CSV table of C-alpha atoms and ligand atoms in Angstrom, one decimal:
chain,number,residue,atom,x,y,z
A,10,UNK,CA,-4.2,-0.7,3.0
A,11,UNK,CA,-2.1,2.1,4.4
A,12,UNK,CA,1.1,0.9,6.1
A,13,UNK,CA,4.6,1.9,6.9
A,14,UNK,CA,6.1,-1.4,5.9
A,15,UNK,CA,5.5,-4.0,3.1
A,16,UNK,CA,7.8,-6.8,2.0
A,17,UNK,CA,10.0,-6.8,-0.1
A,18,UNK,CA,10.2,-3.0,-0.4
A,19,UNK,CA,10.4,-2.0,3.3
A,20,UNK,CA,10.6,-4.2,6.3
A,21,UNK,CA,12.0,-4.1,9.8
A,22,UNK,CA,9.7,-6.7,11.4
A,23,UNK,CA,6.6,-8.8,11.1
A,24,UNK,CA,4.4,-5.9,10.1
A,25,UNK,CA,6.1,-5.8,6.7
A,26,UNK,CA,5.5,-9.6,6.1
A,27,UNK,CA,1.9,-9.3,7.2
A,28,UNK,CA,0.9,-6.3,5.1
A,29,UNK,CA,2.4,-8.1,2.0
A,30,UNK,CA,1.0,-11.5,2.7
A,31,UNK,CA,-2.4,-10.5,3.8
A,32,UNK,CA,-2.9,-8.2,0.8
A,33,UNK,CA,-1.8,-10.9,-1.6
A,34,UNK,CA,-4.1,-13.5,0.1
A,35,UNK,CA,-7.0,-11.1,0.0
A,36,UNK,CA,-6.4,-10.2,-3.6
A,37,UNK,CA,-6.1,-13.8,-4.7
A,38,UNK,CA,-9.2,-14.9,-2.7
A,39,UNK,CA,-11.1,-12.1,-4.3
A,40,UNK,CA,-9.9,-13.0,-7.8
A,41,UNK,CA,-10.7,-16.7,-7.2
A,42,UNK,CA,-14.2,-15.7,-6.1
A,43,UNK,CA,-13.9,-17.4,-2.7
A,44,UNK,CA,-14.5,-14.0,-1.0
A,45,UNK,CA,-16.5,-11.1,-2.2
A,46,UNK,CA,-13.6,-8.6,-2.8
A,47,UNK,CA,-13.4,-6.8,-6.1
A,48,UNK,CA,-9.9,-5.7,-7.0
A,49,UNK,CA,-7.7,-4.0,-7.3
A,50,UNK,CA,-6.4,-4.0,-3.8
A,51,UNK,CA,-4.0,-1.1,-3.2
A,52,UNK,CA,-1.2,-0.8,-0.6
A,53,UNK,CA,0.0,2.7,0.1
A,54,UNK,CA,3.6,2.7,1.4
A,55,UNK,CA,6.2,5.5,1.8
A,56,UNK,CA,8.9,5.6,-0.9
A,57,UNK,CA,11.8,5.5,1.6
A,58,UNK,CA,15.3,6.1,0.4
A,59,UNK,CA,16.0,2.4,0.1
A,60,UNK,CA,13.0,1.5,-2.0
A,61,UNK,CA,14.1,0.7,-5.5
A,62,UNK,CA,11.8,1.9,-8.2
A,63,UNK,CA,12.1,0.2,-11.6
A,64,UNK,CA,12.5,2.5,-14.6
A,65,UNK,CA,9.4,3.2,-16.7
A,66,UNK,CA,7.0,3.2,-13.8
A,67,UNK,CA,3.8,5.1,-13.9
A,68,UNK,CA,3.3,8.1,-11.5
A,69,UNK,CA,0.4,10.4,-10.9
A,70,UNK,CA,0.7,13.7,-9.1
A,71,UNK,CA,-1.8,14.5,-6.4
A,72,UNK,CA,-2.4,17.8,-4.7
A,73,UNK,CA,-2.4,17.1,-1.0
A,74,UNK,CA,-3.3,19.5,1.8
A,75,UNK,CA,-0.2,20.2,3.9
A,76,UNK,CA,-0.3,22.7,6.7
A,77,UNK,CA,3.5,23.1,6.7
A,78,UNK,CA,3.5,24.3,3.1
A,79,UNK,CA,3.3,28.0,2.5
A,80,UNK,CA,0.2,27.7,0.3
A,81,UNK,CA,-1.4,25.0,2.4
A,82,UNK,CA,-1.0,22.1,-0.1
A,83,UNK,CA,1.7,20.4,-2.1
A,84,UNK,CA,2.1,18.1,-5.1
A,85,UNK,CA,3.0,14.5,-4.2
A,86,UNK,CA,3.8,11.8,-6.7
A,87,UNK,CA,2.2,8.5,-6.2
A,88,UNK,CA,4.0,5.7,-8.0
A,89,UNK,CA,2.1,2.6,-9.1
A,90,UNK,CA,3.9,-0.8,-9.1
A,91,UNK,CA,2.5,-4.3,-9.5
A,92,UNK,CA,3.0,-6.1,-6.2
A,93,UNK,CA,2.4,-9.9,-6.1
A,94,UNK,CA,-1.4,-10.0,-5.9
A,95,UNK,CA,-2.0,-6.3,-5.2
A,96,UNK,CA,-1.1,-2.9,-6.5
A,97,UNK,CA,1.7,-1.0,-4.6
A,98,UNK,CA,1.3,2.7,-4.4
A,99,UNK,CA,4.5,4.5,-3.3
A,100,UNK,CA,4.0,7.9,-1.8
A,101,UNK,CA,7.0,9.7,-3.2
A,102,UNK,CA,7.5,12.7,-0.9
A,103,UNK,CA,11.3,13.2,-0.6
A,104,UNK,CA,11.1,15.9,2.1
A,105,UNK,CA,9.4,13.2,4.3
A,106,UNK,CA,10.9,9.9,3.2
A,107,UNK,CA,14.2,10.4,1.3
A,108,UNK,CA,16.4,10.1,4.5
A,109,UNK,CA,18.1,7.5,6.6
A,110,UNK,CA,15.8,5.3,8.8
A,111,UNK,CA,12.1,4.7,8.3
A,112,UNK,CA,11.2,5.9,11.8
A,113,UNK,CA,14.4,7.4,13.1
A,114,UNK,CA,18.1,6.8,13.4
A,115,UNK,CA,20.3,5.6,16.3
A,116,UNK,CA,20.0,9.1,17.8
A,117,UNK,CA,16.3,8.9,18.1
A,118,UNK,CA,12.9,9.1,16.3
A,119,UNK,CA,12.6,11.6,13.4
A,120,UNK,CA,11.2,14.8,15.1
A,121,UNK,CA,8.7,15.3,12.3
A,122,UNK,CA,7.2,11.8,12.3
A,123,UNK,CA,3.6,13.0,12.9
A,124,UNK,CA,3.9,15.1,9.8
A,125,UNK,CA,5.6,12.4,7.7
A,126,UNK,CA,3.1,9.7,8.4
A,127,UNK,CA,0.2,12.2,8.4
A,128,UNK,CA,1.3,13.0,4.8
A,129,UNK,CA,1.3,9.3,3.9
A,130,UNK,CA,-2.3,8.9,5.1
A,131,UNK,CA,-3.5,12.2,3.6
A,132,UNK,CA,-1.9,11.4,0.3
A,133,UNK,CA,-3.6,8.0,0.2
A,134,UNK,CA,-7.0,9.4,1.0
A,135,UNK,CA,-6.6,12.3,-1.5
A,136,UNK,CA,-5.6,9.7,-4.2
A,137,UNK,CA,-8.7,7.7,-3.6
A,138,UNK,CA,-10.8,10.8,-3.5
A,139,UNK,CA,-9.6,12.2,-6.9
A,140,UNK,CA,-9.8,8.7,-8.5
A,141,UNK,CA,-13.5,8.6,-7.4
A,142,UNK,CA,-13.4,4.8,-7.3
A,143,UNK,CA,-15.8,3.5,-4.7
A,144,UNK,CA,-13.8,2.1,-1.8
A,145,UNK,CA,-15.5,-0.2,0.7
A,146,UNK,CA,-12.7,-0.4,3.3
A,147,UNK,CA,-9.6,1.5,4.1
A,148,UNK,CA,-7.5,-0.7,6.3
A,149,UNK,CA,-4.7,1.0,8.3
A,150,UNK,CA,-1.9,-0.5,10.3
A,151,UNK,CA,-0.4,0.7,13.6
A,152,UNK,CA,0.1,4.3,14.6
A,153,UNK,CA,1.6,5.2,11.2
A,154,UNK,CA,-1.8,4.7,9.6
A,155,UNK,CA,-3.8,6.0,12.5
A,156,UNK,CA,-4.1,9.6,11.2
A,157,UNK,CA,-6.2,8.3,8.3
A,158,UNK,CA,-9.0,7.6,10.7
A,159,UNK,CA,-8.8,11.1,12.2
A,160,UNK,CA,-8.8,12.7,8.7
A,161,UNK,CA,-11.8,10.7,7.7
A,162,UNK,CA,-13.8,12.1,10.6
A,163,UNK,CA,-12.4,15.6,10.1
A,164,UNK,CA,-12.4,16.0,6.3
A,165,UNK,CA,-14.1,13.2,4.4
A,166,UNK,CA,-17.3,12.4,6.4
A,167,UNK,CA,-19.6,13.6,3.7
A,168,UNK,CA,-17.3,12.9,0.8
A,169,UNK,CA,-18.7,11.2,-2.3
A,170,UNK,CA,-16.0,8.5,-2.4
A,171,UNK,CA,-14.9,8.1,1.2
A,172,UNK,CA,-17.9,9.1,3.1
A,173,UNK,CA,-19.4,5.6,3.1
A,174,UNK,CA,-16.0,3.8,3.4
A,175,UNK,CA,-15.4,1.7,6.5
A,176,UNK,CA,-12.1,2.4,8.3
A,177,UNK,CA,-10.5,-0.6,10.0
A,178,UNK,CA,-7.4,-0.4,12.2
A,179,UNK,CA,-5.0,-3.3,13.0
A,180,UNK,CA,-2.7,-3.1,16.0
A,181,UNK,CA,0.5,-5.0,15.5
A,182,UNK,CA,2.6,-3.2,18.1
A,183,UNK,CA,0.8,-1.3,20.9
A,184,UNK,CA,4.1,-0.2,22.4
A,185,UNK,CA,4.3,2.6,19.8
A,186,UNK,CA,1.4,5.2,19.9
A,187,UNK,CA,2.6,7.9,17.6
A,188,UNK,CA,2.6,10.3,20.5
A,189,UNK,CA,2.7,13.8,19.1
A,190,UNK,CA,3.7,16.7,21.4
A,191,UNK,CA,1.3,19.6,21.5
A,192,UNK,CA,3.7,22.0,19.6
A,193,UNK,CA,3.7,19.5,16.7
A,194,UNK,CA,0.0,18.6,16.5
A,195,UNK,CA,-0.7,21.4,13.9
A,196,UNK,CA,1.6,19.7,11.4
A,197,UNK,CA,-1.0,16.9,11.0
A,198,UNK,CA,-3.6,19.3,9.5
A,199,UNK,CA,-6.5,18.4,11.8
A,200,UNK,CA,-9.1,20.8,13.0
A,201,UNK,CA,-8.7,22.1,16.6
A,202,UNK,CA,-9.9,19.9,19.5
A,203,UNK,CA,-7.7,16.8,19.0
A,204,UNK,CA,-5.7,15.6,22.0
A,205,UNK,CA,-5.1,17.5,25.2
A,206,UNK,CA,-2.8,20.2,26.5
A,207,UNK,CA,0.2,17.8,26.3
A,208,UNK,CA,-0.4,16.4,22.8
A,209,UNK,CA,-2.2,13.8,20.8
A,210,UNK,CA,-2.0,10.0,21.0
A,211,UNK,CA,-2.6,9.0,17.4
A,212,UNK,CA,-3.1,5.3,18.0
A,213,UNK,CA,-5.5,5.7,20.9
A,214,UNK,CA,-7.6,8.3,19.1
A,215,UNK,CA,-7.8,6.0,16.0
A,216,UNK,CA,-8.9,3.1,18.3
A,217,UNK,CA,-11.7,5.3,19.5
A,218,UNK,CA,-12.9,6.3,16.0
A,219,UNK,CA,-12.3,3.4,13.7
A,220,UNK,CA,-15.3,1.3,12.6
A,221,UNK,CA,-13.6,-1.9,13.7
A,222,UNK,CA,-10.2,-2.5,15.5
A,223,UNK,CA,-8.3,-5.7,15.8
A,224,UNK,CA,-5.0,-7.0,17.0
A,225,UNK,CA,-3.2,-10.1,15.7
A,226,UNK,CA,-4.3,-12.9,18.0
A,227,UNK,CA,-7.3,-13.7,20.3
A,228,UNK,CA,-5.2,-14.1,23.4
A,229,UNK,CA,-3.4,-10.8,22.9
A,230,UNK,CA,-6.8,-9.1,22.3
A,231,UNK,CA,-7.7,-10.2,25.8
A,232,UNK,CA,-4.3,-9.4,27.4
A,233,UNK,CA,-4.2,-5.9,25.9
A,234,UNK,CA,-7.5,-4.9,27.5
A,235,UNK,CA,-5.9,-5.4,31.0
A,236,UNK,CA,-3.9,-2.6,32.7
A,237,UNK,CA,-0.9,-4.9,33.1
A,238,UNK,CA,-0.5,-5.4,29.4
A,239,UNK,CA,-2.6,-2.6,27.9
A,240,UNK,CA,0.3,-0.2,27.4
A,241,UNK,CA,-2.1,2.7,28.0
A,242,UNK,CA,-4.6,1.4,25.5
A,243,UNK,CA,-6.6,-1.0,27.7
A,244,UNK,CA,-9.4,1.5,28.4
A,245,UNK,CA,-9.8,2.6,24.8
A,246,UNK,CA,-9.8,-1.0,23.6
A,247,UNK,CA,-12.1,-2.3,26.2
A,248,UNK,CA,-14.4,0.6,25.4
A,249,UNK,CA,-14.9,-0.7,21.9
A,250,UNK,CA,-16.6,-3.9,23.2
A,251,UNK,CA,-17.2,-6.4,20.4
A,252,UNK,CA,-15.8,-3.9,17.8
A,253,UNK,CA,-12.4,-5.0,19.0
A,254,UNK,CA,-11.4,-8.5,18.0
A,255,UNK,CA,-8.3,-10.7,17.7
A,256,UNK,CA,-7.3,-12.4,14.4
A,257,UNK,CA,-4.3,-14.7,14.5
A,258,UNK,CA,-1.8,-14.0,11.7
A,259,UNK,CA,-0.9,-16.6,9.1
A,260,UNK,CA,2.4,-17.1,7.2
A,261,UNK,CA,3.0,-17.3,3.5
A,262,UNK,CA,3.4,-21.1,3.1
A,263,UNK,CA,4.9,-20.7,-0.3
A,264,UNK,CA,7.6,-18.4,0.9
A,265,UNK,CA,8.2,-20.6,4.0
A,266,UNK,CA,8.5,-24.2,2.8
A,267,UNK,CA,11.4,-26.6,3.6
A,268,UNK,CA,10.5,-28.6,0.5
A,269,UNK,CA,11.4,-25.8,-1.9
A,270,UNK,CA,13.6,-23.4,0.2
A,271,UNK,CA,16.7,-22.7,-1.9
A,272,UNK,CA,18.6,-21.1,1.0
A,273,UNK,CA,18.9,-24.2,3.0
A,274,UNK,CA,21.4,-27.1,2.7
A,275,UNK,CA,18.9,-29.7,1.6
A,276,UNK,CA,15.1,-29.8,1.0
A,277,UNK,CA,12.8,-31.9,3.2
A,278,UNK,CA,9.1,-32.7,3.9
A,279,UNK,CA,7.2,-34.6,6.5
A,280,UNK,CA,7.5,-37.9,4.6
A,281,UNK,CA,11.2,-37.4,3.7
A,282,UNK,CA,13.1,-35.9,6.6
A,283,UNK,CA,16.7,-36.8,5.7
A,284,UNK,CA,17.2,-33.2,4.4
A,285,UNK,CA,16.6,-31.9,7.9
A,286,UNK,CA,19.6,-33.9,9.2
A,287,UNK,CA,21.7,-32.5,6.4
A,288,UNK,CA,20.6,-28.9,7.3
A,289,UNK,CA,21.4,-29.6,10.9
A,290,UNK,CA,24.9,-30.9,10.2
A,291,UNK,CA,25.6,-28.0,7.8
A,292,UNK,CA,24.5,-25.5,10.5
A,293,UNK,CA,26.6,-27.1,13.1
A,294,UNK,CA,29.6,-26.9,10.8
A,295,UNK,CA,28.9,-23.3,9.8
A,296,UNK,CA,28.7,-22.2,13.5
A,297,UNK,CA,31.8,-24.3,14.7
A,298,UNK,CA,29.7,-26.5,17.0
A,299,UNK,CA,31.0,-29.7,18.4
A,300,UNK,CA,29.7,-32.3,15.9
A,301,UNK,CA,29.9,-35.1,18.4
A,302,UNK,CA,27.4,-33.6,20.8
A,303,UNK,CA,24.1,-35.6,21.0
A,304,UNK,CA,22.0,-32.8,22.3
A,305,UNK,CA,19.6,-30.6,20.3
A,306,UNK,CA,20.5,-27.3,18.7
A,307,UNK,CA,18.3,-24.5,19.9
A,308,UNK,CA,17.9,-21.4,17.7
A,309,UNK,CA,16.6,-17.9,18.3
A,310,UNK,CA,16.1,-15.3,15.6
A,311,UNK,CA,14.8,-11.7,16.0
A,312,UNK,CA,15.3,-8.2,17.3
A,313,UNK,CA,17.5,-8.3,20.4
A,314,UNK,CA,15.0,-6.6,22.5
A,315,UNK,CA,13.3,-7.1,25.9
A,316,UNK,CA,9.9,-7.5,24.2
A,317,UNK,CA,11.3,-10.6,22.5
A,318,UNK,CA,12.9,-11.8,25.8
A,319,UNK,CA,16.5,-12.0,24.5
A,320,UNK,CA,17.7,-10.8,27.9
A,321,UNK,CA,15.9,-13.9,29.3
A,322,UNK,CA,17.8,-16.0,26.7
A,323,UNK,CA,21.1,-14.3,27.8
A,324,UNK,CA,20.4,-15.2,31.4
A,325,UNK,CA,19.4,-18.8,30.6
A,326,UNK,CA,22.1,-19.4,28.0
A,327,UNK,CA,24.8,-20.8,30.4
A,328,UNK,CA,22.3,-23.3,31.9
A,329,UNK,CA,20.9,-24.3,28.4
A,330,UNK,CA,24.3,-25.2,27.1
A,331,UNK,CA,25.2,-26.9,30.4
A,332,UNK,CA,22.1,-29.1,30.0
A,333,UNK,CA,23.5,-30.5,26.7
A,334,UNK,CA,22.0,-28.2,24.1
A,335,UNK,CA,23.8,-25.9,21.7
A,336,UNK,CA,22.5,-22.4,21.1
A,337,UNK,CA,22.6,-20.0,18.2
A,338,UNK,CA,21.2,-16.5,18.4
A,339,UNK,CA,20.8,-14.3,15.3
A,340,UNK,CA,19.7,-10.7,15.5
A,341,UNK,CA,20.6,-7.2,16.2
A,342,UNK,CA,19.3,-4.5,18.5
A,343,UNK,CA,19.9,-3.7,22.2
A,344,UNK,CA,23.7,-3.4,22.7
A,345,UNK,CA,23.5,-4.5,26.4
A,346,UNK,CA,21.7,-7.7,25.5
A,347,UNK,CA,24.2,-8.4,22.7
A,348,UNK,CA,27.1,-7.9,25.0
A,349,UNK,CA,25.7,-10.4,27.5
A,350,UNK,CA,25.0,-13.0,24.9
A,351,UNK,CA,28.6,-12.6,23.5
A,352,UNK,CA,30.0,-13.0,27.0
A,353,UNK,CA,28.3,-16.3,27.5
A,354,UNK,CA,29.2,-17.5,24.0
A,355,UNK,CA,32.9,-16.7,24.7
A,356,UNK,CA,32.9,-19.2,27.6
A,357,UNK,CA,31.6,-22.0,25.3
A,358,UNK,CA,32.5,-21.3,21.7
A,359,UNK,CA,31.8,-24.8,20.5
A,360,UNK,CA,28.3,-24.8,22.1
A,361,UNK,CA,27.0,-21.3,21.6
A,362,UNK,CA,27.2,-18.8,18.7
A,363,UNK,CA,25.9,-15.2,18.4
A,364,UNK,CA,25.5,-13.5,15.0
A,365,UNK,CA,24.7,-9.9,15.3
A,366,UNK,CA,23.3,-9.1,11.9
A,367,UNK,CA,20.1,-9.2,9.9
A,368,UNK,CA,20.7,-12.1,7.5
A,369,UNK,CA,17.6,-13.6,5.8
A,370,UNK,CA,19.4,-16.7,4.5
A,371,UNK,CA,21.1,-17.5,7.8
A,372,UNK,CA,17.7,-17.1,9.5
A,373,UNK,CA,16.4,-19.8,7.1
A,374,UNK,CA,19.4,-22.1,7.8
A,375,UNK,CA,18.6,-21.7,11.6
A,376,UNK,CA,14.9,-22.5,11.1
A,377,UNK,CA,15.9,-25.6,9.2
A,378,UNK,CA,19.0,-26.7,11.0
A,379,UNK,CA,17.9,-26.3,14.6
A,380,UNK,CA,16.0,-28.8,16.7
A,381,UNK,CA,14.3,-26.3,19.0
A,382,UNK,CA,13.3,-22.6,18.4
A,383,UNK,CA,13.2,-20.3,21.4
A,384,UNK,CA,10.7,-17.4,21.8
A,385,UNK,CA,10.5,-16.2,25.4
A,386,UNK,CA,8.6,-13.0,24.5
A,387,UNK,CA,7.3,-10.7,27.3
A,388,UNK,CA,4.5,-9.8,25.0
A,389,UNK,CA,3.8,-11.1,21.5
A,390,UNK,CA,0.7,-9.8,19.6
A,391,UNK,CA,1.1,-12.7,17.1
A,392,UNK,CA,4.6,-13.7,16.2
A,393,UNK,CA,5.3,-15.7,13.0
A,394,UNK,CA,8.7,-17.2,13.8
A,395,UNK,CA,7.0,-19.9,15.9
A,396,UNK,CA,4.8,-20.9,12.9
A,397,UNK,CA,7.8,-20.9,10.5
A,398,UNK,CA,9.8,-23.0,13.0
A,399,UNK,CA,6.9,-25.6,13.2
A,400,UNK,CA,6.7,-25.7,9.5
A,401,UNK,CA,10.5,-26.4,9.3
A,402,UNK,CA,10.1,-29.3,11.8
A,403,UNK,CA,11.7,-27.3,14.7
A,404,UNK,CA,9.4,-27.4,17.7
A,405,UNK,CA,9.2,-24.0,19.4
A,406,UNK,CA,9.8,-23.4,23.1
A,407,UNK,CA,7.7,-20.3,23.9
A,408,UNK,CA,6.3,-18.2,26.7
A,409,UNK,CA,2.6,-18.8,26.7
A,410,UNK,CA,1.5,-15.3,25.8
A,411,UNK,CA,-0.4,-13.6,22.9
A,412,UNK,CA,-0.1,-15.3,19.6
A,413,UNK,CA,2.4,-17.8,21.0
A,414,UNK,CA,-0.3,-19.2,23.4
A,415,UNK,CA,-2.7,-19.4,20.4
A,416,UNK,CA,-0.3,-21.3,18.1
A,417,UNK,CA,1.9,-23.6,20.3
A,418,UNK,CA,0.5,-26.6,22.3
A,419,UNK,CA,2.7,-28.0,25.1
A,420,UNK,CA,3.7,-31.5,24.3
A,421,UNK,CA,3.9,-32.6,28.0
A,422,UNK,CA,0.5,-31.1,28.9
A,423,UNK,CA,-1.2,-32.5,25.7
A,424,UNK,CA,0.8,-35.6,24.7
A,425,UNK,CA,-1.5,-36.2,21.7
A,426,UNK,CA,-1.7,-32.6,20.4
A,427,UNK,CA,1.6,-31.1,21.4
A,428,UNK,CA,3.6,-29.1,18.9
A,429,UNK,CA,6.3,-27.6,21.2
A,430,UNK,CA,6.9,-26.6,24.8
A,431,UNK,CA,5.4,-23.6,26.7
A,432,UNK,CA,6.1,-21.8,30.0
A,433,UNK,CA,4.5,-19.0,31.9
A,434,UNK,CA,6.9,-16.9,33.9
A,435,UNK,CA,9.1,-14.4,32.1
A,436,UNK,CA,12.2,-15.8,33.9
A,437,UNK,CA,15.4,-17.6,32.8
A,438,UNK,CA,14.4,-20.4,35.3
A,439,UNK,CA,11.1,-21.0,33.6
A,440,UNK,CA,12.7,-21.0,30.1
A,441,UNK,CA,15.4,-23.4,31.2
A,442,UNK,CA,12.6,-25.7,32.7
A,443,UNK,CA,10.8,-25.8,29.4
A,444,UNK,CA,14.0,-26.4,27.4
A,445,UNK,CA,14.9,-29.2,29.8
A,446,UNK,CA,11.6,-30.9,29.1
A,447,UNK,CA,12.3,-30.5,25.4
A,448,UNK,CA,15.8,-31.9,25.7
A,449,UNK,CA,14.3,-34.9,27.6
A,450,UNK,CA,12.0,-35.7,24.7
A,451,UNK,CA,14.8,-35.2,22.2
A,452,UNK,CA,17.3,-37.5,24.0
A,453,UNK,CA,14.7,-40.1,24.9
A,454,UNK,CA,15.9,-43.4,23.3
A,455,UNK,CA,12.3,-43.9,22.1
A,456,UNK,CA,12.2,-41.2,19.4
A,457,UNK,CA,8.6,-41.7,18.5
A,458,UNK,CA,7.3,-39.0,20.9
A,459,UNK,CA,9.7,-36.4,19.5
A,460,UNK,CA,9.0,-37.4,15.9
A,461,UNK,CA,5.3,-36.9,16.6
A,462,UNK,CA,5.7,-33.4,18.0
A,463,UNK,CA,7.8,-32.5,14.9
A,464,UNK,CA,5.3,-34.1,12.5
A,465,UNK,CA,2.3,-32.4,14.1
A,466,UNK,CA,3.9,-29.0,13.9
A,467,UNK,CA,4.8,-29.6,10.2
A,468,UNK,CA,1.3,-30.5,9.3
A,469,UNK,CA,-0.4,-27.5,10.8
A,470,UNK,CA,-1.9,-25.2,8.2
A,471,UNK,CA,-0.8,-21.6,8.9
A,472,UNK,CA,-1.8,-20.3,5.5
A,473,UNK,CA,-3.6,-17.0,5.4
A,474,UNK,CA,-6.3,-18.6,3.3
A,475,UNK,CA,-7.0,-21.3,5.9
A,476,UNK,CA,-8.1,-18.8,8.6
A,477,UNK,CA,-7.1,-15.2,8.8
A,478,UNK,CA,-8.5,-14.1,5.4
A,479,UNK,CA,-11.9,-15.2,6.5
A,480,UNK,CA,-11.5,-13.3,9.8
A,481,UNK,CA,-10.5,-10.1,8.0
A,482,UNK,CA,-13.4,-10.4,5.5
A,483,UNK,CA,-15.8,-10.8,8.4
A,484,UNK,CA,-14.3,-7.8,10.1
A,485,UNK,CA,-14.6,-5.7,6.9
A,486,UNK,CA,-18.2,-6.8,6.5
A,487,UNK,CA,-19.1,-5.8,10.1
A,488,UNK,CA,-17.2,-2.5,9.7
A,489,UNK,CA,-19.2,-1.7,6.6
A,490,UNK,CA,-22.5,-2.6,8.2
A,491,UNK,CA,-21.6,-0.4,11.2
A,492,UNK,CA,-20.6,2.5,8.9
A,493,UNK,CA,-23.7,2.3,6.7
B,27,GLC,C1,4.6,-7.0,15.5
B,27,GLC,C2,4.3,-7.9,16.7
B,27,GLC,C3,4.3,-9.4,16.3
B,27,GLC,C4,3.4,-9.6,15.1
B,27,GLC,C5,3.8,-8.6,14.0
B,27,GLC,C6,2.9,-8.8,12.7
B,27,GLC,O1,5.9,-7.1,15.1
B,27,GLC,O2,5.3,-7.7,17.8
B,27,GLC,O3,3.9,-10.3,17.3
B,27,GLC,O4,3.6,-10.9,14.6
B,27,GLC,O5,3.7,-7.3,14.4
B,27,GLC,O6,1.6,-8.6,13.0
């Protein structure tokens, strides 16, 4: 794997969780012999400033071509650490990674991002080359791994180790392409001919040249090939035909388990739900909510960002609390959205709370203590919060798009299969409509329907082993066949 994030060392979003959890699940399935993967599985990650490296670690120095270096190459340390189920390989290049912000700061992206992540990719490939270990698949993630595909074509096509390797690209977030302006393209160390007069779209070019490409749900794989939702990649993706697939993400069900979670007020499981009420009462206390209210608590956790629809939540918040629900929002991001949320919360402090931080434990208390979980995303390649919410007995209310459409079943449309509530339009009115249907089920004197929605969601198996691992192994196998 080559990626810019991997839990617990570096994470800003779902990418970090997925790189860690998928690698572990693949490594374990390989070790158990359930899939034909011979270890060790390596994950190449930048050693950012915030990554803590334990004393006594092993490091190897690799000579890596670097066009910005006076003699055309530089020595890069690659630190090996044992990850949980895989081997982490930190690319320790202080000039690129020992600074604030993985991708940029509040004043914008780092100007040399093409070079920085180019060096991540080139160091990974050079490490594999000098180790001369046969490698079947190099799996790269998002634009930060895209340059590896271009280097393969340019420099490793006939290489003994990497020449027969299949290169697979996973798109987690098509909104970021790694656009590189023409004057910076040379820093990537590619032969001439890449890009056009304006520059180089790293993600799109890697889409065109990888052996297989996927995104993280079947519905999003269809959506992203349309001009409305393709973010400039629809042509390139559609052009790959059946070499572009959708594989829904899983979640790590050991890490996300209300029966063992130490961060929540009480533990619970489908057959013993008292703990959930304790979590709910504790959350209401913590947030200063009116304890006498009979309505549900709705939670929302994530980046305050129009992609995630937090502006829609802000527009709907007044009506949601007026309908009898209470609302808690946890997240940081867009200052305008945060201000609007705070404004509504100030009018009803005992019914709405906004916490503008990144707090892993409070996120868990919200998953466990809420009755409903809101995700009105404008686009959502996969999403994992909706799966976590279901596992914690908190039916999600989601916009039916991407991975949300693939994982949440509307309880009114499908009374015997429902696990939450869904709506179609990206508007506050549509969100409020779905929340109102959920409130109706919650406050129905006959609680059996609500309990069934909760129980069905909790019993769904979102583990990587149950589905996605097989999907990735199949994709790797196809990519290898195509390559060879
Ligand atoms: C991105 C997507 C999200 C997905 C995650 C991991 O953050 O926006 O939908 O779950 O990547 O694949």
